[in-house]
XYZ file of C-alpha atoms in Angstrom:
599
model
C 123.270 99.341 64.812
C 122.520 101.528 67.709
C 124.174 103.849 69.796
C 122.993 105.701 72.671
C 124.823 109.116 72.973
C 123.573 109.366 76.507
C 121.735 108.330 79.338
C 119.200 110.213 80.869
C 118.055 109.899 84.764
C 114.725 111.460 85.313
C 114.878 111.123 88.790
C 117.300 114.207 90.263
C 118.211 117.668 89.583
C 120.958 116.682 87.580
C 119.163 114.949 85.427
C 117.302 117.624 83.793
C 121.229 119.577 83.296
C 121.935 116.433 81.713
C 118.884 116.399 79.550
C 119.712 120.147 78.483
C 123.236 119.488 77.363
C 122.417 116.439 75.223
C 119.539 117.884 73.710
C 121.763 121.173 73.096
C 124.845 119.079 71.293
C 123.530 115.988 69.775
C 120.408 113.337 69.638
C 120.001 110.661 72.163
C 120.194 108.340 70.086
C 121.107 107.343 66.015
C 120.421 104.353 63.865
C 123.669 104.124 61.198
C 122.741 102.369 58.015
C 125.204 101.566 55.101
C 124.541 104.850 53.240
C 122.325 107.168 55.945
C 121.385 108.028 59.352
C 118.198 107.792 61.285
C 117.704 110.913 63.934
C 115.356 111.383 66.144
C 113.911 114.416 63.855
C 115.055 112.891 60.073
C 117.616 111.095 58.678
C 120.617 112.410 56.958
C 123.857 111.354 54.402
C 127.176 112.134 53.655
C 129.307 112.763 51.295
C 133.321 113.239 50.591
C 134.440 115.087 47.717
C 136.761 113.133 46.243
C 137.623 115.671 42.836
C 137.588 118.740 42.619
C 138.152 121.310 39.298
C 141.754 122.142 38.010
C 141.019 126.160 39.053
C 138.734 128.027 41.062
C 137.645 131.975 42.073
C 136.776 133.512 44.788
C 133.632 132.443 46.200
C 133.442 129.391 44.017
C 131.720 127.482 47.368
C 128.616 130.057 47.429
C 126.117 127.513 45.538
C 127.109 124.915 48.238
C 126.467 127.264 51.447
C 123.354 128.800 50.054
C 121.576 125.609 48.824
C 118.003 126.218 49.777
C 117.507 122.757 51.919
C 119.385 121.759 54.842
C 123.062 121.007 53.745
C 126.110 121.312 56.286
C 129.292 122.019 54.264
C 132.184 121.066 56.182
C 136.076 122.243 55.545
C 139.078 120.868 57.477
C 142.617 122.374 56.455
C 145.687 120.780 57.823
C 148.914 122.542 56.936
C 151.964 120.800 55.782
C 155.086 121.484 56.885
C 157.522 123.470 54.297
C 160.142 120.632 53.781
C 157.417 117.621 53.380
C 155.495 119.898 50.789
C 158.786 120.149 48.534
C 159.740 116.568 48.520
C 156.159 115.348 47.814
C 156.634 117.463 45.201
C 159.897 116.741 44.036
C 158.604 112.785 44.255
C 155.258 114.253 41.927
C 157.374 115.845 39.590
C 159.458 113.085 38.672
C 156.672 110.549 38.476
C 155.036 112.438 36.294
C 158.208 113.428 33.907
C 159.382 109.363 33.892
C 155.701 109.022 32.502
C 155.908 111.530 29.831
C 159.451 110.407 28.903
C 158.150 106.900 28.838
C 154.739 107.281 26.639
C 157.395 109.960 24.062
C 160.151 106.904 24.452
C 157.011 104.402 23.231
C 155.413 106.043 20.675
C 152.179 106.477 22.694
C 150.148 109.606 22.527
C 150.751 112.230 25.347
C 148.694 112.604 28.254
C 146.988 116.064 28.763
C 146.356 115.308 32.092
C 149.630 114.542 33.291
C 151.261 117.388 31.254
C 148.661 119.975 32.842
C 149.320 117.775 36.318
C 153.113 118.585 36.144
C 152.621 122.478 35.388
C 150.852 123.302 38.320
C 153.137 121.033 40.496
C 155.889 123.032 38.921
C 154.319 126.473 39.767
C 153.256 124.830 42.958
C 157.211 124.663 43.799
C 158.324 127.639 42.294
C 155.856 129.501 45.016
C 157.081 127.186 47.540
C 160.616 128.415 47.085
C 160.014 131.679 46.604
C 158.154 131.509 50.191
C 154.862 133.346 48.153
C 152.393 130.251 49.330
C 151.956 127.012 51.298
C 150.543 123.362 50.994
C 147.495 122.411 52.688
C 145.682 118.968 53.042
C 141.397 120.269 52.695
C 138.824 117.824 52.976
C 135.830 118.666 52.054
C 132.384 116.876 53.374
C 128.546 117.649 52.780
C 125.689 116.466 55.059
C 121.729 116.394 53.660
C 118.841 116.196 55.880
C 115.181 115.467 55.250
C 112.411 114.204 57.300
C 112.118 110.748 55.782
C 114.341 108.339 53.107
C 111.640 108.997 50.104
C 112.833 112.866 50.452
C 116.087 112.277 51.195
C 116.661 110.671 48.277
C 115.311 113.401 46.420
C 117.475 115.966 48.404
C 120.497 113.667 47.684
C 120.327 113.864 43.806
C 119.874 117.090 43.744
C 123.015 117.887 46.043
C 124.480 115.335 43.816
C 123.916 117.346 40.466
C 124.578 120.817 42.080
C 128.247 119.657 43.037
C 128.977 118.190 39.894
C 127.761 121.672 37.947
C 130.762 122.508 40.275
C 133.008 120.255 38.961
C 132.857 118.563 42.001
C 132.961 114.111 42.508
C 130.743 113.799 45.830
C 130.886 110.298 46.767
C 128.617 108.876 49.222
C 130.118 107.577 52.548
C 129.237 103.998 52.308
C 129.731 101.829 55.021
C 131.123 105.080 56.955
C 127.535 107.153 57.325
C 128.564 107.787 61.074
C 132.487 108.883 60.633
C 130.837 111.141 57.576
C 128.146 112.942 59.611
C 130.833 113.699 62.455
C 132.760 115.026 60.065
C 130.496 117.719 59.111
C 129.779 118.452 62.749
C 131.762 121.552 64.627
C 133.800 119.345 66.455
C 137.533 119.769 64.296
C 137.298 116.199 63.791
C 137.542 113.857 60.669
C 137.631 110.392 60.655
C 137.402 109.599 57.100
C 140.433 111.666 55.937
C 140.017 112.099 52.894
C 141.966 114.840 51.476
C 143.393 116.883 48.867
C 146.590 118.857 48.275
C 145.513 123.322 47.806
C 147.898 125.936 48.048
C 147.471 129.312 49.628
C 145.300 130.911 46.994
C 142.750 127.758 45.996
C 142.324 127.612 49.646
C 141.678 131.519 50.340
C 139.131 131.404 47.344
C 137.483 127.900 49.013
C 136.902 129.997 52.696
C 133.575 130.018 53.344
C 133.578 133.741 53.855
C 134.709 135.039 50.933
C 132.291 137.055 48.728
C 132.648 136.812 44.904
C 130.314 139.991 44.935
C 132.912 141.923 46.868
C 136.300 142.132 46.580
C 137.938 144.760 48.476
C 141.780 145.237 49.819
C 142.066 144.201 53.440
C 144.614 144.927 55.848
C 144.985 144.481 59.235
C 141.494 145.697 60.567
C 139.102 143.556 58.408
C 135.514 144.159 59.646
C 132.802 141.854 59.485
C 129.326 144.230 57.914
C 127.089 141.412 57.337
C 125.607 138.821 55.198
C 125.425 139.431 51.598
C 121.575 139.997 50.968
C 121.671 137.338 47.751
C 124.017 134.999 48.082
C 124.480 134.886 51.926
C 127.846 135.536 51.752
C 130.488 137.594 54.788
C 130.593 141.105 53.425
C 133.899 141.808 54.854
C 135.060 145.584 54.741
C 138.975 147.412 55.812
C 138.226 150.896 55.975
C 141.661 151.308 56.592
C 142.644 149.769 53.973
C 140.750 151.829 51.304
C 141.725 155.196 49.573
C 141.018 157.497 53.233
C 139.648 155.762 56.157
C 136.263 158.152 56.061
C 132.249 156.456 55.464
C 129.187 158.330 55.456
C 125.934 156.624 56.658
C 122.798 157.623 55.432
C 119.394 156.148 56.270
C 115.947 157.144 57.476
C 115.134 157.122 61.266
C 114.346 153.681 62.837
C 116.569 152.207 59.637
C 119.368 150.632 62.057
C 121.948 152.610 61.617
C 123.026 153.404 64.944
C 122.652 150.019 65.418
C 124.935 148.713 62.717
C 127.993 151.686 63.900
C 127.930 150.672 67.308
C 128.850 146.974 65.364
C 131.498 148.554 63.410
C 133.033 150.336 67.075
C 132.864 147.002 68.721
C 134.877 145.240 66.072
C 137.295 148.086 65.330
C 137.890 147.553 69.382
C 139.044 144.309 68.584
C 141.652 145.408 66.388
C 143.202 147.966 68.730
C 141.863 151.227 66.954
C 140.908 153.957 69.480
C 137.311 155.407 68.772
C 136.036 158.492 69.671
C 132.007 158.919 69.567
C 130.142 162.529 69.981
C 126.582 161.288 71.179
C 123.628 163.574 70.908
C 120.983 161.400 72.361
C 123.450 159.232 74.780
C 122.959 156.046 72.830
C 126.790 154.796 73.343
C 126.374 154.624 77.349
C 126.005 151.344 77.294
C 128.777 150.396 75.060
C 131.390 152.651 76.764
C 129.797 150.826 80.135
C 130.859 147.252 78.741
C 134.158 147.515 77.151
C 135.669 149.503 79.784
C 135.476 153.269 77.650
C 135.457 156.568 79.167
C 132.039 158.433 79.258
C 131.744 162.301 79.637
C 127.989 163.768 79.839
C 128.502 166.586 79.052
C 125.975 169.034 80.815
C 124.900 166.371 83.329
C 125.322 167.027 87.152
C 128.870 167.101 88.628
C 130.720 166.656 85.507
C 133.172 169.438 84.786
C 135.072 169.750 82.012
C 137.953 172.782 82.048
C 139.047 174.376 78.262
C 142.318 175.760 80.222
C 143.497 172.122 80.221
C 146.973 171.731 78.466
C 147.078 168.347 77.013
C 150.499 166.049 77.420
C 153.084 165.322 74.876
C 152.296 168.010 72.679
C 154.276 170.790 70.483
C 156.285 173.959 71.784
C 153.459 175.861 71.074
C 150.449 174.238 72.404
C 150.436 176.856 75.109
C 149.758 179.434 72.153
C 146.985 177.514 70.757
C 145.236 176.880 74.291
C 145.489 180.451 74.403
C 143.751 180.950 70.983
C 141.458 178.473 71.450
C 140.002 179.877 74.417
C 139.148 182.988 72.275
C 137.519 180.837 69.877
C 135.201 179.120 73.051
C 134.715 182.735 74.517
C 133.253 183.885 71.171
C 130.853 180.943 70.765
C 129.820 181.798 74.194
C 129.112 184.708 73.634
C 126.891 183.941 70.590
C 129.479 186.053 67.691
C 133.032 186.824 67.124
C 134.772 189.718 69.033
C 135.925 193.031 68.041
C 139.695 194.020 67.860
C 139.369 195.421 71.064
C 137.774 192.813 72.890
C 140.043 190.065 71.049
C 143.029 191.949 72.760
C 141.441 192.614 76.477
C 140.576 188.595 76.294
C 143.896 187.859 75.338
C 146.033 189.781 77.918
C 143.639 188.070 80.532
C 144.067 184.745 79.275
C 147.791 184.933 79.739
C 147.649 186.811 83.014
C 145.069 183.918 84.176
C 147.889 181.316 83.335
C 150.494 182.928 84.554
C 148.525 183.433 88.299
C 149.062 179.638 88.502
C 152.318 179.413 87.582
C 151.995 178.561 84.063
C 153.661 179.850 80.580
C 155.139 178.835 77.639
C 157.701 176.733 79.353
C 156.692 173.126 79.309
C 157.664 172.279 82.448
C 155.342 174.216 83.812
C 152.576 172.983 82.282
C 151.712 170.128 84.398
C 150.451 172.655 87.644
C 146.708 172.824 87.993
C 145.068 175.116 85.140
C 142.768 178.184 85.954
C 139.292 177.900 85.683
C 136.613 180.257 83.930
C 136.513 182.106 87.063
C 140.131 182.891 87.185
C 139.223 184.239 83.181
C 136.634 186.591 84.664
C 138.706 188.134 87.824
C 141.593 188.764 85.475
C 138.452 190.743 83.289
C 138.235 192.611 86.339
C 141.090 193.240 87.354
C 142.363 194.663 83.453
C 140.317 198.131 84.238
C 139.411 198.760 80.584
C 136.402 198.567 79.260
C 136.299 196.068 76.480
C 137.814 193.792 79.628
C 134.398 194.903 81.744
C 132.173 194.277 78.927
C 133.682 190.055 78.560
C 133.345 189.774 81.917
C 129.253 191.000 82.364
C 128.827 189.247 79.395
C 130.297 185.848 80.801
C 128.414 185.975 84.117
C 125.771 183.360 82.686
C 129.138 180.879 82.751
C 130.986 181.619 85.717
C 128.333 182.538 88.472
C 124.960 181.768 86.245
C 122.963 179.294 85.144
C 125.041 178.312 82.958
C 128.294 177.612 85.283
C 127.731 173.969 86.015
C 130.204 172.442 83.193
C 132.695 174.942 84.051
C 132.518 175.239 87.796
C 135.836 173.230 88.690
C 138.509 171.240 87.255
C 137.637 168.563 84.481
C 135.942 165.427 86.036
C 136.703 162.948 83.538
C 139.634 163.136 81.872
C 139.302 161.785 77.568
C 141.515 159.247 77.717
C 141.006 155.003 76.425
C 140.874 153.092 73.552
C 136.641 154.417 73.599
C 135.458 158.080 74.639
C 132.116 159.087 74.071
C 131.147 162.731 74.700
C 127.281 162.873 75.229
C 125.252 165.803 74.467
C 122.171 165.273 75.576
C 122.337 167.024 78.888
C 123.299 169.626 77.671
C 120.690 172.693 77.209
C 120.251 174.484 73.467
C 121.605 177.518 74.948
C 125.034 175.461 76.077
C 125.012 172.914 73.017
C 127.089 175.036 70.652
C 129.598 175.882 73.345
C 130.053 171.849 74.654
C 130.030 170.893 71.140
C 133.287 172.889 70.547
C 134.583 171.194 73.679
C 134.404 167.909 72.665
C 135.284 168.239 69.126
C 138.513 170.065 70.294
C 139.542 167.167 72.914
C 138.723 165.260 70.052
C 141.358 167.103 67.460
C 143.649 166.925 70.051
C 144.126 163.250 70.104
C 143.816 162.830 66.506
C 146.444 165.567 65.489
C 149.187 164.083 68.239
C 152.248 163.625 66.738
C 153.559 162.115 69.276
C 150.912 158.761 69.510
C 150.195 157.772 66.180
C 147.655 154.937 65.918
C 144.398 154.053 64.397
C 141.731 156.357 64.900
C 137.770 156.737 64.353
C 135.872 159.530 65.004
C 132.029 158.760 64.971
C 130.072 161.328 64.576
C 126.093 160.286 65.120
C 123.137 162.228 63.925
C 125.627 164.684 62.678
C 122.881 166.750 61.195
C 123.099 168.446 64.684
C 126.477 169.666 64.308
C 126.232 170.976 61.179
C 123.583 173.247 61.716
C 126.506 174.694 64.401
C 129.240 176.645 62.798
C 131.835 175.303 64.914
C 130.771 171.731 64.406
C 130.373 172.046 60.269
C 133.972 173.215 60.258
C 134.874 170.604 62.592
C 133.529 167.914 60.197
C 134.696 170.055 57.069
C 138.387 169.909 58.430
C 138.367 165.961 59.708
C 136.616 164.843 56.168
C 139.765 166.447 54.394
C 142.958 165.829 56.467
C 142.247 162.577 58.765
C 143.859 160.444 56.627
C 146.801 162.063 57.101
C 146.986 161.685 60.996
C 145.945 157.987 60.344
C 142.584 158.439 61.575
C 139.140 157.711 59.924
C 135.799 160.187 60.203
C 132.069 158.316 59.977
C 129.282 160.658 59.702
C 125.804 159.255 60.441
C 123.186 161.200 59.566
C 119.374 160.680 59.104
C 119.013 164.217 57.180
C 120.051 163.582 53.892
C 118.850 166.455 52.055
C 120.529 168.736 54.510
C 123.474 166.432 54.112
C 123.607 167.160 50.009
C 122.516 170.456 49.750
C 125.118 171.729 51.600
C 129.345 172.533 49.603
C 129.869 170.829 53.413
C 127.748 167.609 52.971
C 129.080 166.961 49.293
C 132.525 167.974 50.692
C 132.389 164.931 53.964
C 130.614 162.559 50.754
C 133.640 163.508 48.320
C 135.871 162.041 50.887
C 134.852 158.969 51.977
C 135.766 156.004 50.501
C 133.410 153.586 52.101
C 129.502 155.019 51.691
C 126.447 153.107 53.156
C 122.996 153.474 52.520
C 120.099 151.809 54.645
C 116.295 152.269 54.011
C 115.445 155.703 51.913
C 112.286 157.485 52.064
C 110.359 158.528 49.031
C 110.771 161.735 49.034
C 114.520 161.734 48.952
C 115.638 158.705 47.076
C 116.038 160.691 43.659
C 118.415 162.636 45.162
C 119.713 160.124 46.927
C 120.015 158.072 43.479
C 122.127 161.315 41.398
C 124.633 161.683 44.258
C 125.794 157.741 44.442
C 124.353 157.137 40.824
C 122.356 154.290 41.653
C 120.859 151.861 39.336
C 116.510 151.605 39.608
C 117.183 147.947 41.071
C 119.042 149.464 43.712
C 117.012 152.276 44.486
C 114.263 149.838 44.973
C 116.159 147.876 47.670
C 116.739 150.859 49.430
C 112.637 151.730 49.286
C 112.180 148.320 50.320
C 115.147 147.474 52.457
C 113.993 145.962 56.235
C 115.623 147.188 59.191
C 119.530 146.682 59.031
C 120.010 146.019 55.067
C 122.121 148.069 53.763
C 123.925 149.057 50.364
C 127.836 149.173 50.458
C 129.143 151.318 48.179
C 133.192 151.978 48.851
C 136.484 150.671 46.871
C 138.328 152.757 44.276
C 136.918 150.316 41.152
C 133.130 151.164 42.426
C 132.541 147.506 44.390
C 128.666 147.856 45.629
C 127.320 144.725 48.005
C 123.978 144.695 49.456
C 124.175 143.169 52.676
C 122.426 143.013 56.080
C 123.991 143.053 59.242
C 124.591 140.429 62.073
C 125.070 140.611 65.347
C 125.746 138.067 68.260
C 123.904 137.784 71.309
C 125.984 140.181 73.127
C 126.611 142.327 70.201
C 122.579 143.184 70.241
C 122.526 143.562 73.783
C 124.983 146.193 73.587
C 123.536 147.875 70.099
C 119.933 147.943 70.446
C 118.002 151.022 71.503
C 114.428 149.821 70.957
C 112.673 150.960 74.319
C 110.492 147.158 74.717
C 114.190 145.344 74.880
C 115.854 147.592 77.080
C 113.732 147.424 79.574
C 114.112 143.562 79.243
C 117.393 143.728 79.732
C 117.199 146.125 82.704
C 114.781 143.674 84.075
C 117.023 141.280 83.833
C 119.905 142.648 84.850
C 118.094 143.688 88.282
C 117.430 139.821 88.947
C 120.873 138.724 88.339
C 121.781 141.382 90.772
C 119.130 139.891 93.735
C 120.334 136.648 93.108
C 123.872 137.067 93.013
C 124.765 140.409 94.716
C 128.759 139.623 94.546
């Protein structure tokens, strides 16, 4: 028999549209035979599983999906309703009981089969009443292709003998190739039906994605990381859901792992956790461009970004810690910390330049506009002494100097969404210490509110930049140990691992985070790199051999390790990559779709 999926007109414009979407979806045309299918590249054959083993683990389908040939594994699931489940299984139950009763009644010897048969449909119902699982229907069809019959057959015994090491009865589709090869296509549609009863947990261990190299406790923001680098399977990972939400990411340059955080981000979006990013080389633009985030170049021309802000919904005494932390910014502007003296001048001026705009320790005044550095320095001048005199010559370079651009005027962009990035690359060395503190204090801000609790991540790239700051290395030293407690997460990415674990700092942020990653090591460091996360040799070789984007999970309070590469869609790789040949691809691109549809 044949049947031709579609017709194809060569002679109009719709014709080729036609010939894209059937060469896109299916063939043009099949020959069905009793047991196979002829393509138009092969020929292929089905099979139903018609038995399957009494138990199974987690992962107990990862021979099937990696099988070196071509084989498409197919699962439907159908749920059954609550009430039907318990009186099919009230109706198995007794069936099997009269049959016991009757072989005791007759003298015969007792089945083993039914006996086992009627325990698990007696746990089945217990769980059923206790509402701690639910009945499914599964079916569960394979597809093998080859080029010709001869090697089909070949690839057919060989499926054949792999699913019965599995404990699994494949039976060929006979007289049904067609309804069999449909049902292994992603189209939610089977037309053989044949199925068998699982509850919750046979079917949770029979999902394709589940990893019998991995197990770790999942919550509510699961994560896909990637393919497991041996057995192909989802490397799924709740950082959330571990001991504290904190990672550290360690790899060489050029190793992807920029690339693989900016994954992470994008899928933590999904789940409604609010990410904050400090950017030293401006690599999140992009990102924050596409989802809708908030980006603040710091440094960059026109963008202004005021430390007198008071943030909203805050504590009685967030006034008094503006006030201090303005001391702290005036000292790393100044390059040291300040004498007694000084301290005090700088203080009474601080309050006096609040209180010239109307603002004090009374929250309802705290929503007038806030003075600017300027206001800092007249107040300086206008305190006579001269510690005052001193702060205020000495601040020139930030209110009328070079250096006055990022606090010339009121903040530009305020850090508010679901994604902020704070870039530094604008910014000069002289400057990079002082916007540094900026960010990372809008940053504490948000995580430390009381008053909006909700997942948090704090991403931290290249963070051997910060820690050569003082300011930033306590920044990370404080985060590492309490962000669990304000429900937020801290991932460090850093390409400078010996810096990283030579420093109480370092070990500190690597003592603390329950989810570790490690890409592609150099030579020189992987020893150390091998004491710190006690590696095996096998998996210090991966890591000296690991391609771009393989990486070694190491996270879970039993030790769980998983070496996996990552994946990324279409869009995902758009919005990750930084390699310079691809971007300007994309630019390219992007210009075209622009000329030739401006709207």
């Amino acid at each position: 028999m044949r049947f031709p999926f579609a017709h194809r007109p060569e002679s109009n414009r719709s014709a080729d549209r036609g010939e894209q979407v059937t060469d896109t979806f299916g063939p043009s045309a099949l020959r069905v035979g009793a047991k196979s299918l002829e393509l138009p590249g092969g020929v292929c054959a089905s099979f139903a599983v018609a038995g399957y083993p009494r138990e199974v683990g987690a992962g107990w389908l990862e021979p099937l999906l990696t099988y070196p040939g071509r084989l498409d594994v197919s699962l439907h699931v159908e749920p059954i309703p609550p009430l039907i489940a318990a009186q099919r299984l009230r109706r198995q139950l007794a069936r099997l009981e009269s049959s016991s009763r009757s072989n005791a009644d007759h003298g015969r010897m007792a089945d083993f089969t039914a006996e086992a048969a009627a325990d698990d449909a007696a746990n089945l119902a217990a769980s059923l009443a206790r509402g701690h699982g639910r009945l499914f229907r599964m079916g569960l069809y394979l597809t093998v292709h080859a080029a010709d019959a001869e090697e089909l057959e070949a690839e057919v015994q060989r499926v054949r003998a792999l699913a019965a090491s599995l404990l699994l009865n494949a039976q060929p589709t006979t007289f049904r190739a067609l309804q069999g090869w449909v049902a292994t296509l992603p189209l939610a549609t089977d037309a053989v039906r044949l199925r068998r009863a699982f509850d919750t947990g046979a079917l949770a261990a029979s999902f394709p994605f589940t990893s019998p190299d991995l197990e770790p406790r999942l919550g509510q923001t699961p994560v896909l990381y990637g393919l497991n680098a041996y057995s192909s399977g989802a490397v799924w990972w709740d950082r959330f859901a571990q001991d504290n939400h904190n990672s550290v990411t360690i790899a060489r340059s050029g190793a992807g792992k920029s690339y693989f955080t900016k994954l992470e981000v994008l899928r933590l979006l999904f789940h409604q956790v609010e990410v904050a990013v400090v950017d030293p080389e401006d690599e999140y633009r992009r990102l924050a461009s596409a989802v809708g985030g908030t980006h603040i170049g710091l440094g960059a021309p026109g963008v202004c970004f005021n430390p007198f802000d008071l943030p909203e919904g805050q504590d009685e005494d967030t006034f008094i810690r503006r006030a201090l932390f303005i001391q702290t910014l005036v000292a790393a502007m100044l390059g040291g910390p300040l004498a007694p003296a000084h301290r005090a001048a700088l203080d009474r001026a601080v309050v006096a330049a609040y209180a010239a705009r109307g603002i004090n320790s009374d929250r309802r005044t705290w929503g007038r506009p806030a003075p600017l550095l300027a206001d800092l320095a007249a107040q300086l001048d206008r305190d006579g002494s001269a510690e005052a005199a001193d702060l205020s010559a000495r601040l020139a370079p930030y209110v009328t100097g070079s250096y006055r651009g990022l606090f010339a005027g009121p903040t530009t962009t305020r850090p508010d969404g679901h994604l902020i990035v704070f870039s530094l690359r604008d910014l000069p060395e002289e400057t990079r210490p002082v916007g540094m503190l900026l960010a990372l204090d809008a940053i504490w801000r948000r995580v430390a509110n009381t008053g909006d609790r909700r997942r948090r991540l704090v991403v931290v790239d290249e963070a051997w930049t910060l820690m050569h700051e003082s300011e930033g290395a306590r920044f990370l030293y404080r985060l590492a140990k309490s962000a669990r407690k304000h429900w937020a997460g801290l991932a460090v990415v850093t390409q400078d691992a010996a810096d990283l674990l030579a420093s109480d700092l370092g070990r500190a942020v690597i003592a603390n985070s329950a989810t570790q990653l490690l890409l592609r090591q150099s030579p020189q460091v992987i020893d150390e790199i091998g004491t710190a996360f006690d590696l095996t040799g096998g998996e210090k070789a991966f890591l000296l051999a690991a391609g771009r984007g393989e990486a070694l999970l190491c996270g879970g309070s039993g030790g769980d390790r998983a070496a996996f590469y990552a994946v990324a869609g279409p869009q995902e790789h758009d919005l990750a990559t930084t390699d310079p040949a691809e971007l300007i691809e994309l630019d390219a691109a992007r210009g075209h779709a622009e000329e030739v549809d401006p709207l």
